[in-house]
CSV table of C-alpha atoms and ligand atoms in Angstrom, one decimal:
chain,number,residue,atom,x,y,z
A,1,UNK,CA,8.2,-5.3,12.9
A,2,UNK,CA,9.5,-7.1,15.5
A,3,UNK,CA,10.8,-5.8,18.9
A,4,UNK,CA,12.8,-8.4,21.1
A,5,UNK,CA,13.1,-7.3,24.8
A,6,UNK,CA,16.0,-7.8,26.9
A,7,UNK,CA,16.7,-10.8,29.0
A,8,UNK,CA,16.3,-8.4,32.2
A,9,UNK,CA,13.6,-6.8,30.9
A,10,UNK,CA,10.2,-7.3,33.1
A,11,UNK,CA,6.5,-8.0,32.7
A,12,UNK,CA,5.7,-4.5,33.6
A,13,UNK,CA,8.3,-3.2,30.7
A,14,UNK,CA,6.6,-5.8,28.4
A,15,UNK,CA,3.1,-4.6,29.4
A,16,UNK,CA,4.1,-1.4,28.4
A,17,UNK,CA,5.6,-1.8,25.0
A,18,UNK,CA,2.1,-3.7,23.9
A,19,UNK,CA,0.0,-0.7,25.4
A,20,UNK,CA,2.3,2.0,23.7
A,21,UNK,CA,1.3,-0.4,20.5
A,22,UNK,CA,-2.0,-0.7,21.1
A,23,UNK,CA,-2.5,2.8,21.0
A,24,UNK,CA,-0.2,3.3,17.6
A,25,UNK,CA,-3.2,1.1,16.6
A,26,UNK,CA,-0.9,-2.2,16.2
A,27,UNK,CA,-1.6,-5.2,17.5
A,28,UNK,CA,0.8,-7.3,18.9
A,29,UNK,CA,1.8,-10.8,19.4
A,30,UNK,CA,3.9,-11.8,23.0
A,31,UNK,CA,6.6,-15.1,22.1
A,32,UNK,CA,7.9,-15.8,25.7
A,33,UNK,CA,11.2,-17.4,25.7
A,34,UNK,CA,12.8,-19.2,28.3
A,35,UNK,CA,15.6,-16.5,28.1
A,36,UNK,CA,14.4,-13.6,26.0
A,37,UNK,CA,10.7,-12.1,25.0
A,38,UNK,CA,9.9,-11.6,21.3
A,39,UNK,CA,7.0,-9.1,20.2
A,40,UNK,CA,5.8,-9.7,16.9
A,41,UNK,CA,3.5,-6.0,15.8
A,42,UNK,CA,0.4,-7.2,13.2
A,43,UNK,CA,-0.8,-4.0,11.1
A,44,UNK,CA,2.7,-2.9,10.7
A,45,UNK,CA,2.6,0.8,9.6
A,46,UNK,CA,3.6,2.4,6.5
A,47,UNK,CA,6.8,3.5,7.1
A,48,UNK,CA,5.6,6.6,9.4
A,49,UNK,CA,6.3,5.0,12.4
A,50,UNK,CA,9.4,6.2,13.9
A,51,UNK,CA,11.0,3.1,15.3
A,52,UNK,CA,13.3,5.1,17.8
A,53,UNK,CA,10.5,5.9,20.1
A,54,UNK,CA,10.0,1.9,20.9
A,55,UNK,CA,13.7,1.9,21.4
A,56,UNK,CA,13.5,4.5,23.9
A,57,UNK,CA,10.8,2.1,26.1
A,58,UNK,CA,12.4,0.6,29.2
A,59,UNK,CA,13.7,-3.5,28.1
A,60,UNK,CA,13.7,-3.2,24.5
A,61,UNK,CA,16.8,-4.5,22.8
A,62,UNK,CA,15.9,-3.9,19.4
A,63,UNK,CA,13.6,-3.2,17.0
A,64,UNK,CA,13.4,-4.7,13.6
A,65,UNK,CA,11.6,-3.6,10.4
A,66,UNK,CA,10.4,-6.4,8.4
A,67,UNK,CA,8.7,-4.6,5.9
A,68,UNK,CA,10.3,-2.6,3.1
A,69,UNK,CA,10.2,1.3,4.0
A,70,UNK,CA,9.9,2.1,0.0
A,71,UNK,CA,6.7,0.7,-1.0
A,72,UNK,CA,5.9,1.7,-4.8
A,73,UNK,CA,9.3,1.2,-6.2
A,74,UNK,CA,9.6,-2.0,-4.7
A,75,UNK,CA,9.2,-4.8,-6.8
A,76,UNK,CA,7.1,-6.7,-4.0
A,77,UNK,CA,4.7,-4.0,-4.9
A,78,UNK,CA,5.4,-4.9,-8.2
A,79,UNK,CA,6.4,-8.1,-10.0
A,80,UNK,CA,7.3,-7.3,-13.3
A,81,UNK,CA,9.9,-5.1,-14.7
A,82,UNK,CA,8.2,-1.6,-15.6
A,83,UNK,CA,8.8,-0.1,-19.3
A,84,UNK,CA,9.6,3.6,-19.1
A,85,UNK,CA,8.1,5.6,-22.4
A,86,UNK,CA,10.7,8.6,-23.1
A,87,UNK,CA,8.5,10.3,-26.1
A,88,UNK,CA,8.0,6.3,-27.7
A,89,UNK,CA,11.3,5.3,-26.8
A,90,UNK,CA,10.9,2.5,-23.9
A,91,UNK,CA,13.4,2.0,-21.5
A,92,UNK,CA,13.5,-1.1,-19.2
A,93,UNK,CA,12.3,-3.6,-22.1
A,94,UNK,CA,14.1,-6.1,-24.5
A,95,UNK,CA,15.8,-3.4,-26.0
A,96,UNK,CA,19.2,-1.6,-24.0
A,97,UNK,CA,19.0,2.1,-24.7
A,98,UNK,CA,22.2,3.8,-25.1
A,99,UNK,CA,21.8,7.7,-24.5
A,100,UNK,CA,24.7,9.6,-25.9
A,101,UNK,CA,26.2,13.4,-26.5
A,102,UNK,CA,28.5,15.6,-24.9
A,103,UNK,CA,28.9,16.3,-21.1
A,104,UNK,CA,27.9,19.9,-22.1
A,105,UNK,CA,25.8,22.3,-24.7
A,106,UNK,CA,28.7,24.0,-26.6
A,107,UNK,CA,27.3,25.4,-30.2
A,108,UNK,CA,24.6,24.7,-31.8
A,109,UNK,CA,27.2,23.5,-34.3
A,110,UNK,CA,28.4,20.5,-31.6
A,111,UNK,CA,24.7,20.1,-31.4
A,112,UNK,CA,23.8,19.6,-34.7
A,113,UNK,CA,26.7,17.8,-35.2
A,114,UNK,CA,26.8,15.5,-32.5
A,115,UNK,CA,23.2,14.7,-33.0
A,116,UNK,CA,23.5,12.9,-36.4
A,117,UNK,CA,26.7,11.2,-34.6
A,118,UNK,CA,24.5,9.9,-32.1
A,119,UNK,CA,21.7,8.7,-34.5
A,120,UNK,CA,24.6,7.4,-37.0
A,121,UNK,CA,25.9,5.1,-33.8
A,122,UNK,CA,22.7,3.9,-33.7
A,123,UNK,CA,21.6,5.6,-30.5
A,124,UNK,CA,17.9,6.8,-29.8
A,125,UNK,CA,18.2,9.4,-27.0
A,126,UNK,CA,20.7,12.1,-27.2
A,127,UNK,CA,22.1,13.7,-23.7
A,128,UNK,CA,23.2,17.6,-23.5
A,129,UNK,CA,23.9,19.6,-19.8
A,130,UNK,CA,22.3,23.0,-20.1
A,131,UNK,CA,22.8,23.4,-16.8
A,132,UNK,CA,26.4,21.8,-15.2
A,133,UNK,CA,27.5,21.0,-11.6
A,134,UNK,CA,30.6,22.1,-11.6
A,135,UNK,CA,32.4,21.4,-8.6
A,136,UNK,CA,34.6,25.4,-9.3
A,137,UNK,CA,32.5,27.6,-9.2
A,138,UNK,CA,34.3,29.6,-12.2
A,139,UNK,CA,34.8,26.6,-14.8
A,140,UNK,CA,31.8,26.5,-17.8
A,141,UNK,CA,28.5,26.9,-15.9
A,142,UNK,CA,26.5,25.7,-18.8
A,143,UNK,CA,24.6,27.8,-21.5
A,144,UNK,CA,21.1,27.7,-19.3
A,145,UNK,CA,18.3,28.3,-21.2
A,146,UNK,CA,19.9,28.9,-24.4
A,147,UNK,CA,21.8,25.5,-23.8
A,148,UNK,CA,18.5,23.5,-23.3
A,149,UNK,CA,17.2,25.4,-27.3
A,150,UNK,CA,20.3,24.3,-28.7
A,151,UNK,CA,20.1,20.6,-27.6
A,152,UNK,CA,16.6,20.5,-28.9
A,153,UNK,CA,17.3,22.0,-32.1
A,154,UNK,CA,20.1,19.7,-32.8
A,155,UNK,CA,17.8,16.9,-31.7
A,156,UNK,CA,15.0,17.1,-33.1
A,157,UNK,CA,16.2,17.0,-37.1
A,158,UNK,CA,16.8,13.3,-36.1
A,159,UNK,CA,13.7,13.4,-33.9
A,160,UNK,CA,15.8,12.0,-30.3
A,161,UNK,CA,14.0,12.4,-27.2
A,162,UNK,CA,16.7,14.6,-24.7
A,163,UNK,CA,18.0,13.9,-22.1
A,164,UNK,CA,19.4,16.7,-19.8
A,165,UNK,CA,19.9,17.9,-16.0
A,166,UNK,CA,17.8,20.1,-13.6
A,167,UNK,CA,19.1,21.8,-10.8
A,168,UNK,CA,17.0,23.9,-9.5
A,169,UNK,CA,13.3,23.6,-9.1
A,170,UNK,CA,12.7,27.2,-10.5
A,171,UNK,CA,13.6,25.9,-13.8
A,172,UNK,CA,11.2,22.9,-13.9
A,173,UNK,CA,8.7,25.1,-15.8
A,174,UNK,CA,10.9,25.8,-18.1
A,175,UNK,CA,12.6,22.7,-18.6
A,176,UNK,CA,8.5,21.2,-19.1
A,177,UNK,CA,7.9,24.4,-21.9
A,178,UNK,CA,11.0,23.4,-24.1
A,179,UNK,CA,9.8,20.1,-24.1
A,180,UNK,CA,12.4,18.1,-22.3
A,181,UNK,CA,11.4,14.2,-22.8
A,182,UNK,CA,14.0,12.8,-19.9
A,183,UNK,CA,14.7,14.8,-16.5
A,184,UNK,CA,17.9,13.7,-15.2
A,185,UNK,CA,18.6,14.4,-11.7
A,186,UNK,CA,22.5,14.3,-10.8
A,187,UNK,CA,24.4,12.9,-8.2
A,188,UNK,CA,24.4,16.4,-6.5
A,189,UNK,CA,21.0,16.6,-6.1
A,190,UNK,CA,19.9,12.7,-5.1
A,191,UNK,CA,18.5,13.7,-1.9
A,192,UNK,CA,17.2,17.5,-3.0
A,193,UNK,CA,13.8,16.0,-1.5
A,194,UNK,CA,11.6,19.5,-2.7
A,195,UNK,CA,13.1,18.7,-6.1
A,196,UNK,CA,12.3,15.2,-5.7
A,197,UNK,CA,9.0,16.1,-4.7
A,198,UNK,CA,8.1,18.5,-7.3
A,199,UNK,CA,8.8,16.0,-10.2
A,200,UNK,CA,6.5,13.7,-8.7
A,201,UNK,CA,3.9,16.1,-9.3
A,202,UNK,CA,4.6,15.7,-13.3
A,203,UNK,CA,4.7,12.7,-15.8
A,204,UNK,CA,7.7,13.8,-17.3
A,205,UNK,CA,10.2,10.5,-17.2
A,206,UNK,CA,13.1,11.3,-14.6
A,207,UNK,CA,16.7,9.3,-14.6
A,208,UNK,CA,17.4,9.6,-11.0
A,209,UNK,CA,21.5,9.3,-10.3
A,210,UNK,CA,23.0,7.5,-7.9
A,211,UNK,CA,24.1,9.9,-4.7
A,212,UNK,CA,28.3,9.5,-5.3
A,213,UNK,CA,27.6,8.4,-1.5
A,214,UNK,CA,24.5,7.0,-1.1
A,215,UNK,CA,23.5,3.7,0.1
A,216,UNK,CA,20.9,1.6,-2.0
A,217,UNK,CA,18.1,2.1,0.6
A,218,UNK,CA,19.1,5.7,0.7
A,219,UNK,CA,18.4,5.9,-3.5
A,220,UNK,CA,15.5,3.6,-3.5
A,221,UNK,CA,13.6,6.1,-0.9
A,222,UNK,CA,15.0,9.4,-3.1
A,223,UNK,CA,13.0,7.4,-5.8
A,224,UNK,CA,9.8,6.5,-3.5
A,225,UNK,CA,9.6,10.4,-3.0
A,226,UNK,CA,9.2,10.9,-7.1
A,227,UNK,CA,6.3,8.1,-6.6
A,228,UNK,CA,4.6,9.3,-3.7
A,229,UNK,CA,3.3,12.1,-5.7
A,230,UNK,CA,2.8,10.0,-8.8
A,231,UNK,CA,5.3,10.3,-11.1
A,232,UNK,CA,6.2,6.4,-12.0
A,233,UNK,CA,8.2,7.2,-14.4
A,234,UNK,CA,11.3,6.9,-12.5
A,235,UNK,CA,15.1,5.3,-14.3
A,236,UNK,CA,17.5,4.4,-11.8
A,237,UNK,CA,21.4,5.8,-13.1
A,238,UNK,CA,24.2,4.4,-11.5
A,239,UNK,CA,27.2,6.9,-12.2
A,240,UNK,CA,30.3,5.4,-9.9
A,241,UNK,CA,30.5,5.5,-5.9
A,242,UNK,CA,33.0,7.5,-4.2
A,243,UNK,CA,35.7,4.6,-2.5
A,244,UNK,CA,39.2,5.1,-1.2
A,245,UNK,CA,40.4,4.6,-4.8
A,246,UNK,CA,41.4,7.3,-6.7
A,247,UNK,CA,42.8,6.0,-9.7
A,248,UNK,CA,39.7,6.3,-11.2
A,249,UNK,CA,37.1,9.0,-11.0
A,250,UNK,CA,34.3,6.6,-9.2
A,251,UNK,CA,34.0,3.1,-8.8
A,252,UNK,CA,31.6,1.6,-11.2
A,253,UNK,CA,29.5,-0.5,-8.4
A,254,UNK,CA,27.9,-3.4,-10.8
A,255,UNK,CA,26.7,-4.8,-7.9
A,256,UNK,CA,24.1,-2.1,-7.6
A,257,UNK,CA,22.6,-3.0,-10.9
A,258,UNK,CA,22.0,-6.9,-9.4
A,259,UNK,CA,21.0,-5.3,-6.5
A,260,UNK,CA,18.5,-2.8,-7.8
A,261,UNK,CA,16.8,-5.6,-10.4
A,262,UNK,CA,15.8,-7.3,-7.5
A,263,UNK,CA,14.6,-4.4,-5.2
A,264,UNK,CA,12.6,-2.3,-7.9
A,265,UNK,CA,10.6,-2.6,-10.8
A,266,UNK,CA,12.3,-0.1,-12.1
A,267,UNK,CA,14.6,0.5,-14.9
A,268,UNK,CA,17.9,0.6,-14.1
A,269,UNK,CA,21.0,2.4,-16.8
A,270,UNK,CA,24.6,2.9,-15.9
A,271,UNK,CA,26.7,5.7,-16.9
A,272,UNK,CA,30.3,4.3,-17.4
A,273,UNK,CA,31.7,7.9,-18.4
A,274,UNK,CA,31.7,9.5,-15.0
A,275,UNK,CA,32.3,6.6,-13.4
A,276,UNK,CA,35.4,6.0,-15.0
A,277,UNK,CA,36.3,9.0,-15.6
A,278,UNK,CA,38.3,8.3,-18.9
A,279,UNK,CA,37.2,7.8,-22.4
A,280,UNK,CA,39.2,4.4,-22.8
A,281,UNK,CA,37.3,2.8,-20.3
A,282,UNK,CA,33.9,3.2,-20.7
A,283,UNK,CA,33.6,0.2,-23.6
A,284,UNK,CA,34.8,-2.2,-20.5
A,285,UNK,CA,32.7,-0.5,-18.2
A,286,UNK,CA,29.5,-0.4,-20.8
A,287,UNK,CA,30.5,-4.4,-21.3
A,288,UNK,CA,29.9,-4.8,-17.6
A,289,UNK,CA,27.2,-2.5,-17.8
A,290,UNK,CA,25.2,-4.8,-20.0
A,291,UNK,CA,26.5,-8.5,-19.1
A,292,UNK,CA,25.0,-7.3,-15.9
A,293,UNK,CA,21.4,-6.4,-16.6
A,294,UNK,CA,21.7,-2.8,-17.2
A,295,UNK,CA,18.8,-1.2,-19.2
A,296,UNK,CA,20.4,1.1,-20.8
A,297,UNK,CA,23.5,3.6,-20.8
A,298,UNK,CA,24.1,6.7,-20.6
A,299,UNK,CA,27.2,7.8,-22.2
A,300,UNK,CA,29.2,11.0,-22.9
A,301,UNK,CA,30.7,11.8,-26.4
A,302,UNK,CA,32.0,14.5,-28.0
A,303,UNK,CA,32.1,15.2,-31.9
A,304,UNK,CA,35.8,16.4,-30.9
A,305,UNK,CA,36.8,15.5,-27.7
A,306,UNK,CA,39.6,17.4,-27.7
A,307,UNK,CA,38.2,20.8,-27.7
A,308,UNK,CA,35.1,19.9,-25.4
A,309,UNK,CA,34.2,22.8,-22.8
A,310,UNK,CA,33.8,19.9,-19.9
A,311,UNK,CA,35.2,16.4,-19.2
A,312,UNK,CA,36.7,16.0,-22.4
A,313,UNK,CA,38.6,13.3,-20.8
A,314,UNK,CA,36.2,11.1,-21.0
A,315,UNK,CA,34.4,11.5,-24.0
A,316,UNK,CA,34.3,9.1,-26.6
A,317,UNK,CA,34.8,10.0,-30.0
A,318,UNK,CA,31.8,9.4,-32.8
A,319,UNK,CA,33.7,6.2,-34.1
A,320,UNK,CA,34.3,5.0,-30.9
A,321,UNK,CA,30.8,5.4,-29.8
A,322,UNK,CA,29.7,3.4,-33.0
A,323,UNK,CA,32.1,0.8,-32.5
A,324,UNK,CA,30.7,0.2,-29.2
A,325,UNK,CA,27.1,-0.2,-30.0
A,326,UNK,CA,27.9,-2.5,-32.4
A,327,UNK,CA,30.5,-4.5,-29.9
A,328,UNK,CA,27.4,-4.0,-26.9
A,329,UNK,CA,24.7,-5.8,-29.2
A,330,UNK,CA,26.6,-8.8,-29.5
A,331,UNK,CA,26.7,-9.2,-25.5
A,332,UNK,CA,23.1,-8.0,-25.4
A,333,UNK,CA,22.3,-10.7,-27.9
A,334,UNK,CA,23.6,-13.4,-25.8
A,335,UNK,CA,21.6,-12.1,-23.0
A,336,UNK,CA,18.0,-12.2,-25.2
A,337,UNK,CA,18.5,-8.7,-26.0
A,338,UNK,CA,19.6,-6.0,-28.3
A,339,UNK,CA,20.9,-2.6,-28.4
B,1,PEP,C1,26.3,14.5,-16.0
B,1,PEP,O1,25.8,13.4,-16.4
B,1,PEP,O2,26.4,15.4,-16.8
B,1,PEP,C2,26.7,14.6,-14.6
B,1,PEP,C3,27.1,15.8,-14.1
B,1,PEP,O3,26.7,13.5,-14.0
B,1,PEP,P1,26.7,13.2,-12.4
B,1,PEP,O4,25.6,13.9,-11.8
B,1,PEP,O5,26.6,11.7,-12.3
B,1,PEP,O6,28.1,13.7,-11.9
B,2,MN,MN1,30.1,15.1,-17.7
């Protein structure tokens, strides 16, 4: 880090800054100025150190970080883009993964049904909620348990990895028994740091959204907490930003996939559905999606859109979906890629 003192600021204040320093166990580096003092600190920590204490010290200015406080999901720590095995599916390669299925477990019916739609599109992951944030607390809560059978039953015939949501930590074992292959963690819960910590304690692949607020240093260190206990297997999901719009659901931030390429390693999927919010835009969205370097999608549709139990607004129907993948392949094709 760097600490620059202020013009007024004395020997004595400098003399104390590099002995408060010295026994952090940095060493430090004194750039006198004709106008202002810069201290450079050697053996910068590892993120522990909180900076606000140097601030407090009489004559410091400020203090600047010059290291990255995420270290493993960085991609200094790491140079080339990591490959994320979902039960032999990879995601964060030369292929784009499109996950797709309804926002919710209805039947096992919709299931079944929506299962061979998704393998029909040409889709290799299916998505299911079991368990559903709802913002009213008396709309469809979700089947649970019963939900997360269903999903897997209807998957499985066509052998797709699933995709689907924990909430709360007390379900973890479950969600591990039924075999869940993907562990999404939803905008709701970005910065649940025990549930963050407890799936770094697995292997179990985990598509960590975007908070609907948070910053990207804010999601890259709600990742780092997944690493720190050793789960790599992280997928970075941007869903849509909260803004002052509201003709739209969210705002689909495309600059966070740019953005996030260059800070992590990491694999990095969009979901267009929530945030647009509306079935007729998630093709442009998805479009953006992939001209941009996403690595994949995650995508809500419905065998009937009409009757879905939960954002049927903004489910696709089967046909669209397949029209889609094939429409995505020729962008991903100019790109070196393929869906
Ligand atoms: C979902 O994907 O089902 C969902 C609830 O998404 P988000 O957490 O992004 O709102
Ligand atoms: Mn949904």
């Amino acid at each position: 880090m760097i600490i620059s003192m202020r013009s007024d600021s004395s020997d004595a204040d400098i003399l104390r800054v590099e002995e408060k320093l010295a026994a952090m166990d940095m060493q430090t580096h004194v750039s006198r100025g004709v106008k202002r003092t810069v201290i450079g600190v050697i053996g910068e920590d590892n993120g522990t150190t909180d900076h606000s204490i140097l601030e407090t010290l009489d004559g410091v200015e400020q203090v600047i970080p010059v290291t990255k406080p995420y270290k493993i999901v960085s991609r200094e720590s790491h140079t080339e883009n990591s490959v994320v095995n979902v039960s032999g599916v990879e995601i964060g390669g030369k292929t784009i993964q499109v996950i797709a299925g309804p926002c919710s477990v209805e039947t096992q019916l919709q299931m079944d049904t929506a299962a061979e739609q998704v393998f029909a599109a040409g889709c290799r992951l299916m998505r299911g909620g079991a368990f559903k944030p709802r913002t009213n607390p008396y709309s469809f809560q979700g089947h649970g348990v019963k939900g997360l059978d269903m999903l897997r039953q209807g998957a499985s015939r066509l052998r797709l990895p699933v995709v689907t949501e924990l909430m709360d930590v007390r379900m973890l074992d479950t969600f591990l028994e039924r075999g869940v292959d993907l562990i999404q963690i939803g905008t709701r819960n970005m910065q649940n740091f025990d549930l963050l910590k407890e799936l770094g304690s697995i292997q179990t692949p985990v598509i960590l959204k975007r908070g609907m607020s948070a910053r990207i240093t804010e999601w890259l260190m709600a990742a780092e907490y997944i690493a720190a206990g050793g789960n790599h297997n992280i997928i970075f999901c941007e869903r849509g930003i909260r803004t002052y719009e509201d003709a739209y659901r969210n705002m689909l931030d495309v600059t966070a996939i740019a953005m996030l390429k260059k800070e992590t390693h990491l694999p990095v999927i969009v979901d267009p559905s929530h945030a647009g919010g509306k079935a007729w835009m998630v093709p442009a969205l998805s479009r953006a999606a992939v001209a941009a370097g996403a690595d994949g999608l995650l995508i809500e549709m419905h065998p009937s859109p009409a009757d879905a139990w939960c954002d049927a607004d903004q489910a696709l129907t089967p046909e669209q979906l397949a029209a889609l993948m094939v429409e995505l392949n020729g962008i991903a094709e100019s790109l070196g890629r393929s869906v």
